[in-house]
Amino acid sequence: MTLPLLRGQKALVTGANSGIGKSTAIALGRAGADVVVNYVAGPEDAEAVVKEIESFGVRAYAAQADVSDEDQVDEMFAHMVSEFGTIDVLVANAGLQRDASVTDMTLAQWQKVIDVNLTGQFLCARAAAKEFLRRGLVPEVSRCVGKIICMSSVHQIIPWAGHVNYASSKGGVLMMMQTLAQELAPHGIRVNAVAPGAIKTPINRDAWSSPQAEAELLKLIPYRRVGEPDDIANAVTVMASDLMDYVVGSTLFVDGGMTLFPGFATGG
Ligand code: NAP
């Protein structure tokens, strides 16, 4: 089924050759958007995503860029404007983990995660905001000048031992998102976040790939189901649409209740 929610809109999804970004890019295409499929490595995977999006009768192409590199990000957005004319929706999704206890964590591990997960989102949001402001409102496309959706995590509010770089990056994403939302809302730009709980993707394969690991994980999820990438893709699609036009500076947790402090269901 093709939903017309985003018909005529131009979207860019970072880290779209895998996991949540891949499902999101496909969902936006299914909803009628033309889509830029960003990736950093793995062009074959990105091209496969492009093919799937094109099967919906919309345009798509793959764009290689490291989101933590200022020049590469600016070049990617400039190319998108020359190819598609503008951008209406940015999904700042690219992210990674480099896990270690604090005493073992190297500066390189800390820096890499902050660079990709936080600075990468800043660079992409800045480039998108510039284009939104240049182009202005096109009422027949959207009620809104532009949409930025930051891929956050339940770890924007849940501390996570052994992952101080990752949790700090997502805590930073929360405050970056809210600050940008406050700054850009008067210009008709909506900035929001989607915060997944545990979703089955390569980033956390160890947490769900064996029955024992999955059983442990399910203890943290009141809804007793590990999420799928489409759970997030569907939420992003609606968040990007005019159905959510009055949602500004919010985080939509898509987590099966992980942020409900499930340990308190029987304790406390
Ligand atoms: P994934 O399957 O590993 O996908 C991560 C994507 O980010 C990949 O496409 C990866 O590309 C890309 N990427 C990494 N570094 C990049 C860079 N420097 N420039 C551009 N792209 C880069 O993991 P995922 O679970 O879908 O994660 C997507 C987002 O969801 C992340 O922000 C993550 O923090 C967030 N999230 C995930 C979960 C979960 O349970 N899975 C929960 C909460 C939040 P390559 O494969 O080419 O490196």
CSV table of C-alpha atoms and ligand atoms in Angstrom, one decimal, residues 14-21 38-42 65-68 93-96 112 116-117 121 151-154 166 170 196-204, ligand 1:
chain,number,residue,atom,x,y,z
A,14,THR,CA,21.7,9.1,7.2
A,15,GLY,CA,23.1,5.6,7.9
A,16,ALA,CA,20.4,4.2,5.6
A,17,ASN,CA,22.1,1.1,4.3
A,18,SER,CA,21.4,-0.9,7.5
A,19,GLY,CA,19.0,-1.4,10.3
A,20,ILE,CA,16.7,1.4,11.4
A,21,GLY,CA,17.9,3.8,8.7
A,38,ASN,CA,23.3,8.0,2.9
A,39,TYR,CA,25.9,5.5,3.8
A,40,VAL,CA,29.6,5.5,4.8
A,41,ALA,CA,30.6,2.0,3.8
A,42,GLY,CA,28.8,-0.8,1.9
A,65,ALA,CA,29.4,10.7,3.3
A,66,ASP,CA,30.8,10.4,6.7
A,67,VAL,CA,28.4,12.4,8.8
A,68,SER,CA,31.2,13.5,11.2
A,93,ASN,CA,20.0,8.4,12.1
A,94,ALA,CA,23.6,7.4,11.6
A,95,GLY,CA,25.1,6.1,14.8
A,96,LEU,CA,27.5,3.6,16.4
A,112,LYS,CA,34.4,8.5,17.7
A,116,VAL,CA,29.3,10.4,14.7
A,117,ASN,CA,26.3,10.3,17.1
A,121,GLN,CA,23.6,15.1,13.8
A,151,MET,CA,17.4,9.4,16.0
A,152,SER,CA,18.0,9.3,19.7
A,153,SER,CA,17.7,6.4,22.2
A,154,VAL,CA,16.1,5.5,25.5
A,166,TYR,CA,27.0,6.3,23.8
A,170,LYS,CA,22.3,10.5,23.2
A,196,PRO,CA,14.1,3.6,20.1
A,197,GLY,CA,14.3,1.0,22.8
A,198,ALA,CA,15.8,-2.3,21.9
A,199,ILE,CA,15.5,-2.9,18.2
A,200,LYS,CA,16.8,-5.9,16.3
A,201,THR,CA,19.7,-4.5,14.2
A,202,PRO,CA,23.4,-5.2,13.7
A,203,ILE,CA,24.3,-2.5,16.3
A,204,ASN,CA,23.1,-4.7,19.2
B,1,NAP,P1,23.1,-0.2,12.4
B,1,NAP,O1,22.3,-1.2,11.7
B,1,NAP,O2,24.5,-0.5,12.9
B,1,NAP,O3,23.1,1.1,11.5
B,1,NAP,C1,23.9,2.2,11.8
B,1,NAP,C2,24.1,3.0,10.5
B,1,NAP,O4,24.9,4.2,10.8
B,1,NAP,C3,24.8,2.2,9.5
B,1,NAP,O5,24.2,2.4,8.2
B,1,NAP,C4,26.2,2.8,9.5
B,1,NAP,O6,26.9,2.7,8.2
B,1,NAP,C5,25.9,4.2,9.8
B,1,NAP,N1,27.1,5.0,10.1
B,1,NAP,C6,28.0,4.7,11.1
B,1,NAP,N2,28.9,5.7,11.1
B,1,NAP,C7,28.6,6.5,10.1
B,1,NAP,C8,29.2,7.7,9.7
B,1,NAP,N3,30.4,8.2,10.2
B,1,NAP,N4,28.6,8.4,8.6
B,1,NAP,C9,27.5,7.9,8.1
B,1,NAP,N5,26.9,6.8,8.5
B,1,NAP,C10,27.4,6.1,9.5
B,1,NAP,O7,22.4,0.3,13.8
B,1,NAP,P2,20.9,0.8,14.0
B,1,NAP,O8,20.4,0.1,15.2
B,1,NAP,O9,20.1,0.8,12.8
B,1,NAP,O10,21.2,2.3,14.5
B,1,NAP,C11,20.6,3.4,13.9
B,1,NAP,C12,20.4,4.5,14.9
B,1,NAP,O11,19.5,4.0,15.9
B,1,NAP,C13,21.7,4.9,15.7
B,1,NAP,O12,21.7,6.3,15.9
B,1,NAP,C14,21.5,4.2,17.0
B,1,NAP,O13,22.1,4.8,18.1
B,1,NAP,C15,19.9,4.3,17.1
B,1,NAP,N6,19.4,3.3,18.1
B,1,NAP,C16,19.4,2.0,17.9
B,1,NAP,C17,18.8,1.1,18.8
B,1,NAP,C18,18.7,-0.3,18.6
B,1,NAP,O14,18.3,-1.1,19.5
B,1,NAP,N7,19.1,-0.9,17.4
B,1,NAP,C19,18.3,1.6,20.0
B,1,NAP,C20,18.3,3.0,20.2
B,1,NAP,C21,18.8,3.8,19.2
B,1,NAP,P3,27.9,1.4,8.0
B,1,NAP,O15,27.2,0.2,8.3
B,1,NAP,O16,28.4,1.6,6.7
B,1,NAP,O17,29.0,1.7,9.1
